[in-house]
CSV table of C-alpha atoms and ligand atoms in Angstrom, one decimal:
chain,number,residue,atom,x,y,z
A,1,MET,CA,8.1,114.3,171.3
A,2,THR,CA,11.7,114.5,172.8
A,3,THR,CA,13.9,112.0,174.6
A,4,GLN,CA,13.2,114.0,177.8
A,5,GLU,CA,9.7,112.6,177.9
A,6,PHE,CA,11.0,109.1,178.2
A,7,LEU,CA,13.2,109.7,181.3
A,8,GLY,CA,12.4,107.4,184.2
A,9,LYS,CA,10.7,108.4,187.4
A,10,LYS,CA,13.1,109.0,190.3
A,11,GLU,CA,10.7,107.4,192.8
A,12,PHE,CA,10.6,103.6,192.7
A,13,THR,CA,10.4,100.6,194.9
A,14,ILE,CA,11.9,97.3,193.7
A,15,ASN,CA,11.4,93.7,194.7
A,16,ASN,CA,12.0,90.3,193.1
A,17,GLN,CA,9.9,89.8,190.0
A,18,MET,CA,9.4,87.3,187.2
A,19,VAL,CA,7.8,88.6,184.0
A,20,SER,CA,7.3,87.1,180.5
A,21,GLU,CA,6.6,88.6,177.2
A,22,SER,CA,6.4,87.6,173.5
A,23,CYS,CA,7.2,89.7,170.5
A,24,PRO,CA,7.0,89.0,166.8
A,25,SER,CA,9.6,89.8,164.1
A,26,ASN,CA,9.0,92.1,161.2
A,27,ILE,CA,10.0,92.5,157.6
A,28,ALA,CA,10.7,95.9,156.1
A,29,LEU,CA,9.2,97.1,152.9
A,30,ILE,CA,11.0,100.4,152.8
A,31,LYS,CA,14.3,99.6,154.4
A,32,TYR,CA,16.2,101.1,157.2
A,33,TRP,CA,19.9,101.0,156.2
A,34,GLY,CA,22.1,103.7,157.6
A,35,LYS,CA,22.0,105.4,161.0
A,36,TYR,CA,23.4,108.2,163.1
A,37,ASP,CA,24.4,108.2,166.8
A,38,ASN,CA,21.9,107.0,169.4
A,39,GLN,CA,20.2,104.8,166.9
A,40,ILE,CA,18.7,107.6,164.9
A,41,PRO,CA,17.7,106.2,161.4
A,42,ALA,CA,19.1,108.0,158.3
A,43,ASN,CA,15.7,107.5,156.7
A,44,PRO,CA,12.2,106.4,157.6
A,45,SER,CA,11.1,102.8,157.1
A,46,ILE,CA,7.9,100.8,157.0
A,47,SER,CA,7.4,97.1,157.8
A,48,TYR,CA,4.9,94.4,158.2
A,49,THR,CA,4.8,92.6,161.5
A,50,LEU,CA,4.8,88.9,161.3
A,51,ASN,CA,2.6,86.5,163.2
A,52,HIS,CA,4.3,83.1,163.8
A,53,CYS,CA,8.0,84.2,164.0
A,54,LYS,CA,8.3,85.3,167.6
A,55,THR,CA,10.6,85.5,170.5
A,56,ASN,CA,9.3,84.4,173.9
A,57,THR,CA,11.2,85.8,176.9
A,58,VAL,CA,11.1,85.2,180.6
A,59,MET,CA,12.9,87.8,182.7
A,60,GLU,CA,13.7,87.2,186.3
A,61,PHE,CA,14.8,90.2,188.4
A,62,LEU,CA,16.5,89.6,191.7
A,63,ALA,CA,16.4,92.9,193.5
A,64,ASP,CA,19.3,94.3,195.5
A,65,GLU,CA,21.8,91.8,194.1
A,66,ASN,CA,24.9,93.1,192.2
A,67,PHE,CA,24.0,94.0,188.7
A,68,SER,CA,24.7,91.1,186.3
A,69,VAL,CA,22.9,89.5,183.4
A,70,GLN,CA,22.7,85.8,182.5
A,71,THR,CA,21.0,84.8,179.3
A,72,PHE,CA,19.8,81.4,177.9
A,73,LEU,CA,18.7,80.8,174.3
A,74,ALA,CA,16.6,77.7,174.0
A,75,GLY,CA,18.0,76.4,177.3
A,76,ASN,CA,21.7,77.0,176.4
A,77,GLU,CA,23.6,79.7,178.2
A,78,GLU,CA,24.7,82.5,175.8
A,79,VAL,CA,27.5,84.5,177.3
A,80,LYS,CA,28.0,86.9,174.3
A,81,PHE,CA,24.3,87.8,174.3
A,82,ALA,CA,24.5,88.5,178.1
A,83,GLU,CA,27.4,90.9,177.5
A,84,LYS,CA,25.3,92.7,174.9
A,85,ILE,CA,22.3,93.0,177.2
A,86,GLU,CA,24.5,94.3,180.1
A,87,LYS,CA,25.8,97.0,177.8
A,88,TYR,CA,22.3,97.8,176.6
A,89,PHE,CA,20.9,98.0,180.2
A,90,LYS,CA,23.7,100.4,181.2
A,91,ASN,CA,22.9,102.5,178.2
A,92,ILE,CA,19.2,102.9,179.1
A,93,GLU,CA,19.7,103.6,182.8
A,94,GLN,CA,18.5,107.2,182.4
A,95,TYR,CA,15.1,105.9,181.2
A,96,LEU,CA,14.8,103.2,183.8
A,97,PRO,CA,16.7,104.4,186.9
A,98,TRP,CA,16.2,101.0,188.7
A,99,ILE,CA,17.6,98.9,186.0
A,100,LEU,CA,21.1,98.4,187.4
A,101,LYS,CA,19.9,97.6,190.9
A,102,GLY,CA,19.6,93.8,190.6
A,103,ARG,CA,20.5,90.6,188.9
A,104,TYR,CA,18.8,89.2,185.8
A,105,ILE,CA,18.2,85.7,184.5
A,106,ILE,CA,16.8,86.0,181.0
A,107,LYS,CA,15.5,82.9,179.1
A,108,THR,CA,14.5,83.3,175.5
A,109,GLU,CA,13.2,81.1,172.8
A,110,ASN,CA,12.6,81.8,169.1
A,111,THR,CA,9.7,80.1,167.3
A,112,PHE,CA,11.8,80.1,164.1
A,113,PRO,CA,15.2,78.5,163.3
A,114,HIS,CA,18.1,80.5,164.7
A,115,SER,CA,20.1,80.3,161.5
A,116,SER,CA,17.1,81.4,159.3
A,117,GLY,CA,18.2,85.0,159.0
A,118,ILE,CA,14.8,86.1,160.2
A,119,ALA,CA,15.4,89.2,162.3
A,120,SER,CA,15.8,87.7,165.8
A,121,SER,CA,17.3,90.9,167.1
A,122,ALA,CA,14.0,92.6,166.3
A,123,SER,CA,11.8,90.1,168.1
A,124,GLY,CA,14.4,89.6,170.8
A,125,PHE,CA,14.9,93.2,171.7
A,126,GLY,CA,11.1,93.8,171.3
A,127,ALA,CA,10.4,91.1,173.9
A,128,ILE,CA,13.1,92.4,176.3
A,129,ALA,CA,11.8,95.9,176.0
A,130,LYS,CA,8.3,94.7,176.8
A,131,CYS,CA,9.5,92.8,179.9
A,132,LEU,CA,11.3,96.0,181.0
A,133,ILE,CA,8.2,98.1,180.7
A,134,LYS,CA,6.3,95.5,182.7
A,135,LEU,CA,8.9,95.8,185.5
A,136,ASP,CA,8.9,99.6,185.2
A,137,GLU,CA,5.1,99.6,185.8
A,138,VAL,CA,5.5,97.4,188.9
A,139,PHE,CA,8.3,99.6,190.3
A,140,SER,CA,7.4,103.1,189.2
A,141,GLY,CA,3.7,103.1,188.5
A,142,GLU,CA,1.4,102.3,185.6
A,143,LEU,CA,1.6,103.9,182.2
A,144,SER,CA,-1.4,104.3,179.8
A,145,GLU,CA,-1.5,101.6,177.1
A,146,GLN,CA,-0.2,104.0,174.5
A,147,GLU,CA,2.6,105.4,176.7
A,148,ALA,CA,3.7,101.8,177.6
A,149,LEU,CA,3.9,100.8,173.9
A,150,ARG,CA,5.6,104.0,172.9
A,151,LYS,CA,8.2,103.6,175.7
A,152,ALA,CA,8.7,99.9,174.8
A,153,SER,CA,9.3,100.9,171.2
A,154,PHE,CA,11.7,103.7,172.3
A,155,LEU,CA,13.7,101.3,174.4
A,156,ALA,CA,13.6,98.5,171.8
A,157,ARG,CA,15.1,100.9,169.3
A,158,LEU,CA,18.1,101.5,171.5
A,159,GLY,CA,18.7,97.7,171.4
A,160,SER,CA,18.2,97.2,167.7
A,161,GLY,CA,16.7,99.8,165.4
A,162,SER,CA,14.3,97.5,163.5
A,163,ALA,CA,13.0,96.1,166.9
A,164,CYS,CA,11.1,99.3,167.6
A,165,ARG,CA,8.7,98.4,164.7
A,166,SER,CA,7.9,95.0,166.2
A,167,LEU,CA,5.8,96.5,169.0
A,168,TYR,CA,2.8,97.0,166.8
A,169,ASN,CA,0.7,94.8,164.6
A,170,GLY,CA,0.0,95.5,160.9
A,171,LEU,CA,2.1,98.1,159.0
A,172,VAL,CA,4.5,100.1,161.2
A,173,VAL,CA,6.5,103.2,160.5
A,174,TRP,CA,9.7,104.3,162.1
A,175,GLY,CA,11.4,107.6,161.3
A,176,GLU,CA,10.2,111.1,160.7
A,177,SER,CA,8.1,111.0,157.5
A,178,GLN,CA,4.9,112.2,156.1
A,179,ILE,CA,3.1,109.7,158.3
A,180,LYS,CA,1.2,111.4,161.1
A,181,GLY,CA,2.9,111.1,164.5
A,182,SER,CA,6.0,109.4,163.1
A,183,SER,CA,9.3,109.9,164.9
A,184,ASP,CA,13.0,108.9,164.8
A,185,LEU,CA,12.7,107.9,168.4
A,186,PHE,CA,10.0,105.2,168.3
A,187,ALA,CA,7.7,103.5,165.8
A,188,VAL,CA,4.0,104.2,165.2
A,189,LYS,CA,1.3,102.1,163.7
A,190,TYR,CA,0.4,103.0,160.1
A,191,PRO,CA,-3.3,103.9,160.2
A,192,ASP,CA,-5.4,100.8,159.5
A,193,ASP,CA,-8.1,102.9,157.7
A,194,GLU,CA,-5.5,104.1,155.2
A,195,ILE,CA,-4.8,100.5,154.1
A,196,HIS,CA,-6.7,98.7,151.4
A,197,GLU,CA,-8.1,95.2,152.4
A,198,ILE,CA,-5.7,93.5,149.9
A,199,PHE,CA,-2.7,94.4,152.1
A,200,LYS,CA,-4.3,93.2,155.3
A,201,ASN,CA,-4.2,89.5,154.4
A,202,PHE,CA,-0.7,88.8,153.2
A,203,ASN,CA,1.7,85.9,153.3
A,204,ASP,CA,5.5,86.0,153.9
A,205,TRP,CA,7.2,82.7,153.2
A,206,VAL,CA,10.9,82.8,153.9
A,207,LEU,CA,13.0,80.6,151.7
A,208,LEU,CA,16.1,79.6,153.6
A,209,ILE,CA,18.6,79.8,150.8
A,210,HIS,CA,21.6,79.9,153.0
A,211,GLU,CA,21.6,78.9,156.7
A,212,GLY,CA,24.3,80.0,159.0
A,213,GLN,CA,26.2,83.1,160.0
A,214,LYS,CA,25.6,86.2,157.8
A,215,SER,CA,28.7,87.5,156.0
A,216,VAL,CA,28.1,91.0,157.4
A,217,SER,CA,26.3,92.0,160.6
A,218,SER,CA,23.8,94.8,160.5
A,219,THR,CA,26.0,97.0,162.6
A,220,VAL,CA,28.8,96.7,160.1
A,221,GLY,CA,26.3,97.1,157.2
A,222,HIS,CA,24.8,100.4,158.6
A,223,GLY,CA,28.4,101.6,159.2
A,224,LEU,CA,29.3,101.1,155.6
A,225,MET,CA,26.7,103.7,154.6
A,226,ASN,CA,28.9,106.4,156.3
A,227,THR,CA,31.4,106.2,153.4
A,228,ASN,CA,29.1,105.1,150.6
A,229,PRO,CA,29.1,107.8,147.9
A,230,TYR,CA,25.5,107.0,147.1
A,231,ALA,CA,24.2,107.1,150.7
A,232,GLU,CA,22.6,110.6,150.7
A,233,ARG,CA,20.7,109.8,147.4
A,234,ARG,CA,19.5,106.6,148.9
A,235,PHE,CA,18.3,108.2,152.1
A,236,GLN,CA,16.4,110.8,150.0
A,237,GLU,CA,14.9,108.1,147.8
A,238,ALA,CA,13.6,106.2,150.8
A,239,ARG,CA,12.0,109.4,152.1
A,240,GLU,CA,10.5,110.0,148.7
A,241,ASN,CA,9.2,106.4,148.4
A,242,PHE,CA,6.7,107.2,151.2
A,243,GLU,CA,4.7,109.3,148.8
A,244,PRO,CA,3.9,106.5,146.3
A,245,MET,CA,3.6,104.0,149.1
A,246,LYS,CA,0.8,106.0,150.8
A,247,LYS,CA,-1.2,106.0,147.5
A,248,ILE,CA,-0.5,102.4,146.8
A,249,LEU,CA,-1.7,101.3,150.3
A,250,LYS,CA,-4.8,103.4,150.1
A,251,THR,CA,-5.9,102.4,146.6
A,252,GLY,CA,-4.8,98.7,146.7
A,253,ASP,CA,-2.4,99.2,143.8
A,254,ILE,CA,-0.8,95.8,144.0
A,255,GLN,CA,1.4,96.3,140.9
A,256,GLY,CA,2.8,99.5,142.3
A,257,PHE,CA,3.4,97.7,145.6
A,258,ILE,CA,5.3,94.9,143.9
A,259,LYS,CA,7.5,97.3,142.0
A,260,LEU,CA,8.3,99.5,145.0
A,261,VAL,CA,9.0,96.7,147.4
A,262,GLU,CA,11.3,94.8,145.1
A,263,HIS,CA,13.1,98.0,144.2
A,264,GLU,CA,13.7,98.7,147.9
A,265,ALA,CA,15.2,95.2,148.4
A,266,LEU,CA,17.4,95.4,145.4
A,267,THR,CA,18.6,98.9,146.4
A,268,LEU,CA,19.6,97.6,149.8
A,269,HIS,CA,21.7,95.0,148.2
A,270,ALA,CA,23.1,97.4,145.6
A,271,MET,CA,24.2,99.7,148.4
A,272,MET,CA,26.2,96.8,149.9
A,273,MET,CA,27.8,96.0,146.5
A,274,MET,CA,28.9,99.7,146.2
A,275,SER,CA,30.3,99.8,149.7
A,276,ASP,CA,34.0,99.8,150.6
A,277,PRO,CA,34.6,96.9,151.3
A,278,ALA,CA,32.0,95.6,149.0
A,279,PHE,CA,29.7,92.7,150.0
A,280,ILE,CA,27.5,90.5,147.8
A,281,LEU,CA,24.9,89.1,150.1
A,282,MET,CA,22.9,87.1,147.6
A,283,LYS,CA,23.8,83.5,146.8
A,284,THR,CA,23.3,81.7,143.5
A,285,GLY,CA,19.9,80.4,144.9
A,286,THR,CA,18.8,84.0,145.6
A,287,LEU,CA,19.3,85.0,142.0
A,288,GLU,CA,17.7,81.8,140.6
A,289,VAL,CA,14.6,82.4,142.8
A,290,ILE,CA,14.3,86.1,141.8
A,291,ASN,CA,14.5,85.2,138.1
A,292,LYS,CA,11.9,82.4,138.5
A,293,ILE,CA,9.6,84.8,140.3
A,294,TRP,CA,9.9,87.3,137.5
A,295,ASN,CA,9.2,84.6,134.8
A,296,PHE,CA,6.3,83.3,136.8
A,297,ARG,CA,4.8,86.8,137.0
A,298,ASN,CA,5.3,87.4,133.3
A,299,GLU,CA,3.6,84.1,132.5
A,300,THR,CA,0.7,84.1,135.0
A,301,ALA,CA,0.3,87.8,136.1
A,302,LEU,CA,-0.1,86.4,139.6
A,303,PRO,CA,1.1,88.7,142.5
A,304,LEU,CA,4.1,86.8,143.8
A,305,PHE,CA,7.0,89.0,144.6
A,306,PHE,CA,10.0,89.2,147.0
A,307,THR,CA,11.9,91.3,149.5
A,308,LEU,CA,15.3,90.6,151.0
A,309,ASP,CA,17.0,91.4,154.3
A,310,ALA,CA,20.7,91.9,154.6
A,311,GLY,CA,21.3,88.3,153.7
A,312,ALA,CA,20.7,85.6,151.0
A,313,ASN,CA,17.2,84.4,152.1
A,314,VAL,CA,14.2,85.4,150.1
A,315,HIS,CA,11.0,86.6,151.6
A,316,LEU,CA,8.2,85.6,149.3
A,317,LEU,CA,5.2,87.9,149.5
A,318,PHE,CA,1.8,87.3,148.2
A,319,PRO,CA,-1.8,88.2,149.1
A,320,ASN,CA,-4.6,85.8,150.0
A,321,ASP,CA,-6.7,87.0,147.1
A,322,GLY,CA,-8.1,83.7,145.8
A,323,ASN,CA,-5.0,82.8,143.7
A,324,GLU,CA,-2.8,81.9,146.6
A,325,GLU,CA,-3.0,78.1,146.1
A,326,LYS,CA,-1.5,78.4,142.6
A,327,ILE,CA,1.3,80.5,144.0
A,328,LYS,CA,1.9,78.1,146.9
A,329,SER,CA,2.2,75.1,144.6
A,330,PHE,CA,4.6,77.0,142.4
A,331,ILE,CA,6.8,77.7,145.4
A,332,GLU,CA,6.8,74.0,146.4
A,333,THR,CA,7.5,72.7,143.0
A,334,ASP,CA,9.9,75.4,141.6
A,335,LEU,CA,11.4,77.4,144.3
A,336,LEU,CA,12.0,75.1,147.3
A,337,GLN,CA,14.8,73.3,145.4
A,338,HIS,CA,17.0,76.4,145.8
A,339,THR,CA,17.0,76.2,149.5
A,340,GLN,CA,19.8,74.5,151.5
A,341,LYS,CA,17.6,71.9,153.2
A,342,ASN,CA,14.1,72.4,151.9
A,343,GLY,CA,13.9,75.2,154.4
A,344,VAL,CA,10.9,77.5,154.4
A,345,VAL,CA,9.3,79.4,157.2
A,346,LYS,CA,5.6,80.1,156.4
A,347,ASP,CA,4.3,83.2,158.1
A,348,VAL,CA,1.4,85.7,157.6
A,349,MET,CA,1.2,89.3,158.5
A,350,LYS,CA,-0.4,90.2,161.8
A,351,PHE,CA,-3.2,92.8,161.7
B,401,LIG,C1,18.1,95.2,156.5
B,401,LIG,O1,17.7,96.8,163.1
B,401,LIG,O2,19.2,94.8,162.6
B,401,LIG,O3,16.7,94.5,158.2
B,401,LIG,O4,19.9,98.9,164.5
B,401,LIG,O5,22.1,97.9,164.1
B,401,LIG,O6,20.4,96.6,165.3
B,401,LIG,P1,20.7,97.7,164.3
B,401,LIG,O7,20.2,97.1,162.8
B,401,LIG,P2,19.0,96.2,162.4
B,401,LIG,O8,18.9,96.6,160.9
B,401,LIG,C2,17.9,96.0,160.1
B,401,LIG,C3,18.2,96.3,158.7
B,401,LIG,C4,17.3,95.6,157.7
B,401,LIG,C5,16.2,96.6,157.2
B,401,LIG,C6,15.1,96.9,158.1
B,401,LIG,O9,14.7,96.0,158.9
B,401,LIG,O10,14.5,98.0,157.9
């Protein structure tokens, strides 16, 4: 599949439209960290799509007015975001030839706190791409369900890499890998029948260790991989990690899963520590939580583990396997105290 196949149809008829879409966020298990031009990932990644953490977007298109974009987040006008979207729309004109032929009013709302560090760019660009595909179908003709999803994922990727994975439920792969049909241009669903039941009923509770602006944006973070002396080895390792991951998912090897997922999170942070300039994205609370999780596992053998994004917050992962109440009460009594304001976002994976 090449980018040619995503080019927009030359024939189209535009008129005023209002569309709305919703898109969830996702959490990566094998991480995307490092990219080439045109949002091509340096290595494949796999993520879980969340259920409750979503962006809801209403897009109004006023045909034949001068191109401009106005954005509102939770009712407040966001000029910086509008500038970003204008740039994004100009960048994807070849795939949607009508896109600059009108004015946009875009209203978005996240179901999770803005400062939580939950990837709002993933759900945000996912929802925008879905709105654009809806308009494209009205103006240029219907696509099959699979084509529409694929094109939405392709367009979302050009807004924010990880967003392309939010278009599908369950486990989702982006980047050329051993997974059938996978591509650097869009994400694909990991085959459900290759996933053991234990991985289909999973929790992700996000501990808000540090609320507020991240110390490094993902754009800067990805860029630092260009000069990181360990980058190539890391990209290779991420590719190699798909081999054990496939077996783990198939056989329900929860211990293997825990080891691999935690290793991926720590590797992402290690890469940032070895960048120039260096960044330490964890806070004291992050380390205290990690140590407590490891002690808890040693003492109870219960499957509570973590992953991290490029920030201080901790994603607590655990299956609903009959032991989840013990894990939940441990989180409430021992881990919540390390958050800034008792902040926790409780989500589950969407299958
Ligand atoms: C650490 O998708 O936010 O969450 O493509 O520059 O928008 P851009 O980056 P972004 O990077 C996400 C990085 C990550 C890991 C992951 O989601 O795979």
